PDB file with one MODEL, atoms N, CA, C and O in Angstrom:
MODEL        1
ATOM      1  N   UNK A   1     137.572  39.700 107.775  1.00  0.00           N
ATOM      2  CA  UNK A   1     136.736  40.682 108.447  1.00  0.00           C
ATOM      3  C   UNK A   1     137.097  40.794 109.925  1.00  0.00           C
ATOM      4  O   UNK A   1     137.079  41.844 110.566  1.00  0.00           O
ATOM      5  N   UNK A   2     137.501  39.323 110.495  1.00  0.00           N
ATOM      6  CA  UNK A   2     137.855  39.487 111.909  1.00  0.00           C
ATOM      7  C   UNK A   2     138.811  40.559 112.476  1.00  0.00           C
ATOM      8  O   UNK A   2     138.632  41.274 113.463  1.00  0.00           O
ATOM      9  N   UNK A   3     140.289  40.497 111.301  1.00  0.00           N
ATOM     10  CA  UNK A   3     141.275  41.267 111.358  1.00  0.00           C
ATOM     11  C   UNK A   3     140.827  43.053 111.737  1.00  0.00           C
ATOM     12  O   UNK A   3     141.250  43.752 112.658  1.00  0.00           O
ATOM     13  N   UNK A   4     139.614  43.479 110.400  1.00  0.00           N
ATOM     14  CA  UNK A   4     139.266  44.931 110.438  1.00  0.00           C
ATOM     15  C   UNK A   4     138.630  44.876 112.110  1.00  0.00           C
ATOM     16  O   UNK A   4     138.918  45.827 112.837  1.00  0.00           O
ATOM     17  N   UNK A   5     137.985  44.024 112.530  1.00  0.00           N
ATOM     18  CA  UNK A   5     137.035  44.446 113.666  1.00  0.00           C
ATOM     19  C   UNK A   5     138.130  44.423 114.841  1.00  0.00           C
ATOM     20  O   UNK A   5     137.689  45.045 115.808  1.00  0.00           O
ATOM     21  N   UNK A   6     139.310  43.948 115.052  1.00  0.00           N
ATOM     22  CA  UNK A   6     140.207  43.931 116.192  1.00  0.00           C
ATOM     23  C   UNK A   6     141.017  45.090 115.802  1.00  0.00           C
ATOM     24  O   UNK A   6     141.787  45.504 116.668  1.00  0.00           O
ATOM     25  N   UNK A   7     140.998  45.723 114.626  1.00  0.00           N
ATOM     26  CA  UNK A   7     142.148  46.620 113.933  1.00  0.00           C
ATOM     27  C   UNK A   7     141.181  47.777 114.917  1.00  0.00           C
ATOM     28  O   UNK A   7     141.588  48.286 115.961  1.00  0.00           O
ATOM     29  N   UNK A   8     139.838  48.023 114.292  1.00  0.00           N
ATOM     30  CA  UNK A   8     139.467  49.083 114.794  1.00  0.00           C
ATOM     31  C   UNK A   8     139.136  49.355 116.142  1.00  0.00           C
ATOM     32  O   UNK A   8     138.904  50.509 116.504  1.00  0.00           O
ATOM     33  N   UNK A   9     139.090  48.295 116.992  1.00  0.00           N
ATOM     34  CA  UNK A   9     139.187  47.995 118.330  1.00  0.00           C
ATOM     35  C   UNK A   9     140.314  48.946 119.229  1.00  0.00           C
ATOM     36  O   UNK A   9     140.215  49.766 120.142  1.00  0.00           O
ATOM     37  N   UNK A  10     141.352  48.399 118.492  1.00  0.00           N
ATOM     38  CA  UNK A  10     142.786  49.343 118.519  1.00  0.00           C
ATOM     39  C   UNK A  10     142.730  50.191 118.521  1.00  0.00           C
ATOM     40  O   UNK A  10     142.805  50.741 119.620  1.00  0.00           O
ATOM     41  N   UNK A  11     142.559  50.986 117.363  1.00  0.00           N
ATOM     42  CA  UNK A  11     142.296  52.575 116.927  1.00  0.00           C
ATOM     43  C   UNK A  11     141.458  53.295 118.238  1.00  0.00           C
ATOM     44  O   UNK A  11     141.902  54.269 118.846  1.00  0.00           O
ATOM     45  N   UNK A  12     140.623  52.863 118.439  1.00  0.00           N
ATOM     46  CA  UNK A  12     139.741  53.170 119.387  1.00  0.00           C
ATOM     47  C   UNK A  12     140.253  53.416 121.145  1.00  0.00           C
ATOM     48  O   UNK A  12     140.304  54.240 122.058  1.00  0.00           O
ATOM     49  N   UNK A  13     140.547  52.049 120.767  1.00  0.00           N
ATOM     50  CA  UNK A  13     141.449  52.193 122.494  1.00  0.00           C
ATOM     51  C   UNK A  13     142.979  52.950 122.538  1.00  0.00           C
ATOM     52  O   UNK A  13     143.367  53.247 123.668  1.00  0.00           O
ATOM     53  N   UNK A  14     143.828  53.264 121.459  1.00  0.00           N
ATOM     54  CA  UNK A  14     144.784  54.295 121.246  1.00  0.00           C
ATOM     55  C   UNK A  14     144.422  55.571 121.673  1.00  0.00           C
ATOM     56  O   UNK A  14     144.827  56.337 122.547  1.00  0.00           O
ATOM     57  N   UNK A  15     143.319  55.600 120.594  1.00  0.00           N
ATOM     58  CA  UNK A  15     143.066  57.086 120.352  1.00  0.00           C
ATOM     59  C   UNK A  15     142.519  57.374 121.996  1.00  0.00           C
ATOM     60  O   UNK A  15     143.306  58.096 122.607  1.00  0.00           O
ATOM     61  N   UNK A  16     141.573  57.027 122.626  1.00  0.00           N
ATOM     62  CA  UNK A  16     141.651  57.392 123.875  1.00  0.00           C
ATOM     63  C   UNK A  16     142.858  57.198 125.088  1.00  0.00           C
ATOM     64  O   UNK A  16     142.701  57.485 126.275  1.00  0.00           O
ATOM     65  N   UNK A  17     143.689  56.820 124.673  1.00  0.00           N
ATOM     66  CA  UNK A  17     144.935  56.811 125.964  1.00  0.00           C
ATOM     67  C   UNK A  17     145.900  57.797 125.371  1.00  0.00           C
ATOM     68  O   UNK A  17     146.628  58.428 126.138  1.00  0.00           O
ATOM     69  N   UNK A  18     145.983  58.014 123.863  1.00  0.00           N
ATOM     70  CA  UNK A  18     146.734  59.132 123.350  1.00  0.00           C
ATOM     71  C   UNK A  18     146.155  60.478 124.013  1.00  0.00           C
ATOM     72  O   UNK A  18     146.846  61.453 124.308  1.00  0.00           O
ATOM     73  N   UNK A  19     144.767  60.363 124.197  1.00  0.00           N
ATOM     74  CA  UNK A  19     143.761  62.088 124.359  1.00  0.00           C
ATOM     75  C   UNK A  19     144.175  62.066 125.912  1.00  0.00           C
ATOM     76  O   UNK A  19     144.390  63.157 126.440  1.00  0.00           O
ATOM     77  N   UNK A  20     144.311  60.803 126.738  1.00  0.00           N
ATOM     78  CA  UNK A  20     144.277  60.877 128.284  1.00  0.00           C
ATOM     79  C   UNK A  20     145.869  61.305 128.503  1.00  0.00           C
ATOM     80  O   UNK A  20     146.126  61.862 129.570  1.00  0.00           O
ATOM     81  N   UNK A  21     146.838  61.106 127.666  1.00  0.00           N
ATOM     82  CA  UNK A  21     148.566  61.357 127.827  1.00  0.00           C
ATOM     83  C   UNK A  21     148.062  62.742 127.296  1.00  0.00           C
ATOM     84  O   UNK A  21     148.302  63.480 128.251  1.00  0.00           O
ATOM     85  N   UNK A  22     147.600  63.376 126.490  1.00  0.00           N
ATOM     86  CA  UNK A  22     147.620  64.627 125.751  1.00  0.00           C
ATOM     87  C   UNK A  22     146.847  65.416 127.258  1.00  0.00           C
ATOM     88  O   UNK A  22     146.991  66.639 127.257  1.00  0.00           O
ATOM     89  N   UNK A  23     146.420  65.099 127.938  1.00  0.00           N
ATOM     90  CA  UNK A  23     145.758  66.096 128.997  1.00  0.00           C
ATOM     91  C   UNK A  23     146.669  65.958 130.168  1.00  0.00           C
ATOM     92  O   UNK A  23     146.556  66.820 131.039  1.00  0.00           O
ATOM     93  N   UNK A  24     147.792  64.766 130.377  1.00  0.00           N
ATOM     94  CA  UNK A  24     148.487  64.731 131.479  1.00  0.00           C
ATOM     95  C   UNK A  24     149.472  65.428 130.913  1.00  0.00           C
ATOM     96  O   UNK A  24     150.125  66.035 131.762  1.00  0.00           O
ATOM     97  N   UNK A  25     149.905  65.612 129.631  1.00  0.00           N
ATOM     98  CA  UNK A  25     151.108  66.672 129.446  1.00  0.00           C
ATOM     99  C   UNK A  25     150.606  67.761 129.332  1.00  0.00           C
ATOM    100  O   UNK A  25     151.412  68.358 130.046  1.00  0.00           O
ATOM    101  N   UNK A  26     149.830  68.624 128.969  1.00  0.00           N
ATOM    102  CA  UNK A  26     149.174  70.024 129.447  1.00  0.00           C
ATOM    103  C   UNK A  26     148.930  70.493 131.026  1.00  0.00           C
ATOM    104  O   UNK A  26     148.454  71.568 131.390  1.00  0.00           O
ATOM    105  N   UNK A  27     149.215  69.809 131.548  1.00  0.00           N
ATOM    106  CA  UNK A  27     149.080  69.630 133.173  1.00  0.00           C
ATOM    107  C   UNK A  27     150.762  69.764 133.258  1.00  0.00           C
ATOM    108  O   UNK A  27     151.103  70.742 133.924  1.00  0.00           O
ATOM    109  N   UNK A  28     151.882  68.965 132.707  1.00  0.00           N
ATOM    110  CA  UNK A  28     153.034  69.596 133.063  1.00  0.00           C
ATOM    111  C   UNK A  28     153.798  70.178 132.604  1.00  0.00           C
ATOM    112  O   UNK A  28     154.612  70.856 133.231  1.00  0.00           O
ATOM    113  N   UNK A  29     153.734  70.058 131.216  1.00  0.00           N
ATOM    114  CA  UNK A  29     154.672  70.568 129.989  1.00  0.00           C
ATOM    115  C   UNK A  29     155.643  70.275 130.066  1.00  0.00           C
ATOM    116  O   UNK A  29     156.449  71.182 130.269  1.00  0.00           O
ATOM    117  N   UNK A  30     156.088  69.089 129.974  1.00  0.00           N
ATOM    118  CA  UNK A  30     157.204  68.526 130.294  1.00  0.00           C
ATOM    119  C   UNK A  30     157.573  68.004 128.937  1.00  0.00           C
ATOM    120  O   UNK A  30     156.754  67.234 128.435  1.00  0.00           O
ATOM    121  N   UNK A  31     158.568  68.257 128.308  1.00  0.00           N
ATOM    122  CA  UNK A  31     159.266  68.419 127.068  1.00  0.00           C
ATOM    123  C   UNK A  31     159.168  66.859 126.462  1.00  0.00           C
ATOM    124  O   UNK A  31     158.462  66.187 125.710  1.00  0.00           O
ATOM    125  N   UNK A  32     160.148  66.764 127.154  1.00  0.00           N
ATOM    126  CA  UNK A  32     160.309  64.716 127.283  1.00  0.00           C
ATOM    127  C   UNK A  32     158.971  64.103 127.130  1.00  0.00           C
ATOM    128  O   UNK A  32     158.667  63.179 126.376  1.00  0.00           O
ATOM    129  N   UNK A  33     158.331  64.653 127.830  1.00  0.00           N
ATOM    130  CA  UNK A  33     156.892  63.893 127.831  1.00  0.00           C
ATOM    131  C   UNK A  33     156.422  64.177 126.391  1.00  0.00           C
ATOM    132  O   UNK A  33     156.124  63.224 125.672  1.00  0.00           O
ATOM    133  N   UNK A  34     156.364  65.093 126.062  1.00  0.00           N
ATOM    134  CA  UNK A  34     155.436  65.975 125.059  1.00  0.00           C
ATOM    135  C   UNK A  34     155.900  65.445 123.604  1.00  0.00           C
ATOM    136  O   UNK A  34     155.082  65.547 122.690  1.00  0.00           O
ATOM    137  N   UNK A  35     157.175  64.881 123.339  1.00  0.00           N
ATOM    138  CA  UNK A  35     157.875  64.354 122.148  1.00  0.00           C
ATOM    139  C   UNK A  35     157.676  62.674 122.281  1.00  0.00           C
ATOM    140  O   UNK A  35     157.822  62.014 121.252  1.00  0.00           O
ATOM    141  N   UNK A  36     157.411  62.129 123.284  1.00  0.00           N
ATOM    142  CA  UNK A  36     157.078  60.385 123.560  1.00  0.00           C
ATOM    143  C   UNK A  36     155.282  60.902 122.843  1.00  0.00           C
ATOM    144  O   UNK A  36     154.812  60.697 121.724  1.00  0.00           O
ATOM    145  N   UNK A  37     154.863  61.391 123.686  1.00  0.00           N
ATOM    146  CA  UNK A  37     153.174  61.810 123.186  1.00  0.00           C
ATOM    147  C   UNK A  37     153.166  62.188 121.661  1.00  0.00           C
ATOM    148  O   UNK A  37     151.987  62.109 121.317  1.00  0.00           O
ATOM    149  N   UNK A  38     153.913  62.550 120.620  1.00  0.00           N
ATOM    150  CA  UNK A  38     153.995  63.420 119.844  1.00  0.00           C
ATOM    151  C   UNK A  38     154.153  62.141 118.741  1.00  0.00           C
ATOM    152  O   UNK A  38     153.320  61.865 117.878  1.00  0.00           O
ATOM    153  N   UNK A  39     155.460  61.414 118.991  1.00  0.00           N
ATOM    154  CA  UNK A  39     155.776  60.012 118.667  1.00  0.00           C
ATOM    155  C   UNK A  39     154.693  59.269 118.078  1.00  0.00           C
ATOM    156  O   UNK A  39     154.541  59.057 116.875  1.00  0.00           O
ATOM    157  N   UNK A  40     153.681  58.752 119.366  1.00  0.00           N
ATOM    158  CA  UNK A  40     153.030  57.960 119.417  1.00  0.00           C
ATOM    159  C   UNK A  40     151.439  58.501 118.543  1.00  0.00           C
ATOM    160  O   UNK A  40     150.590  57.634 118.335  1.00  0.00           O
ATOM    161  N   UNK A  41     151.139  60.174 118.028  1.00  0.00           N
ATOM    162  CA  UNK A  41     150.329  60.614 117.785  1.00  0.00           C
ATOM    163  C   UNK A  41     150.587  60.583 116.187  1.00  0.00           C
ATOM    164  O   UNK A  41     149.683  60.420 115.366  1.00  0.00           O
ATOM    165  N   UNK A  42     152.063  60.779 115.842  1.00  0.00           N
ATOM    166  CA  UNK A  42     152.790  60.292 114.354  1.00  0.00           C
ATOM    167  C   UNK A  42     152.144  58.815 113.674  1.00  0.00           C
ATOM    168  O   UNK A  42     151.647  58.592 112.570  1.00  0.00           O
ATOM    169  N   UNK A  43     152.378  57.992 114.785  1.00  0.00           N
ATOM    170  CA  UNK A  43     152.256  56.833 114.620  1.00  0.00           C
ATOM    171  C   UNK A  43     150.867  56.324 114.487  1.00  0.00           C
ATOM    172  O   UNK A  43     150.860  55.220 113.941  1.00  0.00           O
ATOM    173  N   UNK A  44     149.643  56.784 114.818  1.00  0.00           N
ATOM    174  CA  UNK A  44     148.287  56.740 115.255  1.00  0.00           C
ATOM    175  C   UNK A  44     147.614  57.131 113.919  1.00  0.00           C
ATOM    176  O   UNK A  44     146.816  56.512 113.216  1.00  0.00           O
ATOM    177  N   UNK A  45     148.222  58.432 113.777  1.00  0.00           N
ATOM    178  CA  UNK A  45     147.492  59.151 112.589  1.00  0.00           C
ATOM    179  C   UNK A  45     147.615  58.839 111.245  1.00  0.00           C
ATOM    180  O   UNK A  45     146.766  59.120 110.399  1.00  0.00           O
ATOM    181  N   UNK A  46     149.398  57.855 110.886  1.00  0.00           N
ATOM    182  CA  UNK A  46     149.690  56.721 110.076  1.00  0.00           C
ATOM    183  C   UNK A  46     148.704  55.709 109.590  1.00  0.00           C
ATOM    184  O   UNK A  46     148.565  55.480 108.389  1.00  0.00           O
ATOM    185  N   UNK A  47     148.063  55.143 110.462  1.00  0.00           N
ATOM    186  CA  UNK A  47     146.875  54.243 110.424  1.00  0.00           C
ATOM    187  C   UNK A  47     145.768  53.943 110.926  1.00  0.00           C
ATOM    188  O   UNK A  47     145.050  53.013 110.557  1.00  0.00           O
ATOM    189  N   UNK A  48     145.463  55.022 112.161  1.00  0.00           N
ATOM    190  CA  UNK A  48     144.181  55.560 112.125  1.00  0.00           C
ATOM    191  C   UNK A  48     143.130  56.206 112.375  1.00  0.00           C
ATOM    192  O   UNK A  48     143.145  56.011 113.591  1.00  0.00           O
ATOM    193  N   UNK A  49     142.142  56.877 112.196  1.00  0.00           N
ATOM    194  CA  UNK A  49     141.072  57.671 112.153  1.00  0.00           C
ATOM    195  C   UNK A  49     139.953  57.992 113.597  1.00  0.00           C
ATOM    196  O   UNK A  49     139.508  57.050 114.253  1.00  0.00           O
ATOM    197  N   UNK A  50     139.665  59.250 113.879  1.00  0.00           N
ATOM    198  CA  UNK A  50     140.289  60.206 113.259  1.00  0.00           C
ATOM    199  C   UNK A  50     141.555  60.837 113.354  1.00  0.00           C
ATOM    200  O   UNK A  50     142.217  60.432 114.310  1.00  0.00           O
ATOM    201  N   UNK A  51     142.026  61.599 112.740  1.00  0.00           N
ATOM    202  CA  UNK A  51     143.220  61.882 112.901  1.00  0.00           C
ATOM    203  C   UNK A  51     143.543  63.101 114.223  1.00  0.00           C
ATOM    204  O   UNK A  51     142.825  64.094 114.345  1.00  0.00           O
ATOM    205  N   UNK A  52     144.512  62.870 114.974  1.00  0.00           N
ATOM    206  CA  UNK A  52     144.703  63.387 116.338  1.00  0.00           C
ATOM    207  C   UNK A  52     145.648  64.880 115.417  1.00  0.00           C
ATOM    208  O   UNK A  52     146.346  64.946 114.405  1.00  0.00           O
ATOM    209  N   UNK A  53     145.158  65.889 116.462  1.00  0.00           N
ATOM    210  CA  UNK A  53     146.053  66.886 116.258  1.00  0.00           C
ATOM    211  C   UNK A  53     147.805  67.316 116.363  1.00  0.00           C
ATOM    212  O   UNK A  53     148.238  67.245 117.513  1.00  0.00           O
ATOM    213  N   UNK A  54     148.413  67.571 115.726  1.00  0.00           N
ATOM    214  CA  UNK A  54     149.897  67.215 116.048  1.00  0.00           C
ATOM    215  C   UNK A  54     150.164  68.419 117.358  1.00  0.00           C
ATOM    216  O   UNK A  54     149.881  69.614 117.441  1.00  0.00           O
ATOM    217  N   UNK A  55     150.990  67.243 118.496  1.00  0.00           N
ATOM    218  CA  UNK A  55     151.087  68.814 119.506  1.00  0.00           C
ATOM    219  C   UNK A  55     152.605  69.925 118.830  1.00  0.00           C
ATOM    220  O   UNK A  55     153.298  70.010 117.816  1.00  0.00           O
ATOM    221  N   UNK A  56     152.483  70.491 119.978  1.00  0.00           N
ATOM    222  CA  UNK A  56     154.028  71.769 119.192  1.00  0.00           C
ATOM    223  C   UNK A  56     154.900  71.806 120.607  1.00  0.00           C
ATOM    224  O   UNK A  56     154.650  72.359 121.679  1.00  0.00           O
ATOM    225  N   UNK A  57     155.741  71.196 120.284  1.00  0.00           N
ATOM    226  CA  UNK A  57     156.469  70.978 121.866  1.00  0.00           C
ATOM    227  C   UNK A  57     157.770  71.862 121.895  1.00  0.00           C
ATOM    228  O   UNK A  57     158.585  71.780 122.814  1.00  0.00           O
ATOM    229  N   UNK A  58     157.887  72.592 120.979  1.00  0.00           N
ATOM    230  CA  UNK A  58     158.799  73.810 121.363  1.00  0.00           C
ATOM    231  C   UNK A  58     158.132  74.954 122.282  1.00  0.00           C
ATOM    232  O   UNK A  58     158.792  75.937 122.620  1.00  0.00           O
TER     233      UNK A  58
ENDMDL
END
């Protein structure tokens, strides 16, 4: 049980630094940026909830 309660700990603290990178790249649109952010939102939504929107960096 310990494992789920540090798992979702995670999820939690991701998902808010993913939403805080997702508002600093709308501020520059910076390509590079937007595919590291994009990466890491692949990776999030893999394992966990809720699921983040995929950005469109073309």
């Amino acid at each position: 049980m310990l494992f789920f309660l540090t798992y979702d700990k995670s999820c939690g603290i991701d998902h808010m630094y993913i939403l805080n990178e997702i508002k600093i790249y709308e501020k520059s649109l910076n390509p590079e940026f937007c595919q590291e952010v994009l990466e890491k939102i692949i990776f999030y939504n893999d394992s966990c909830t809720p699921v983040i929107e995929i950005l469109d960096c073309g």
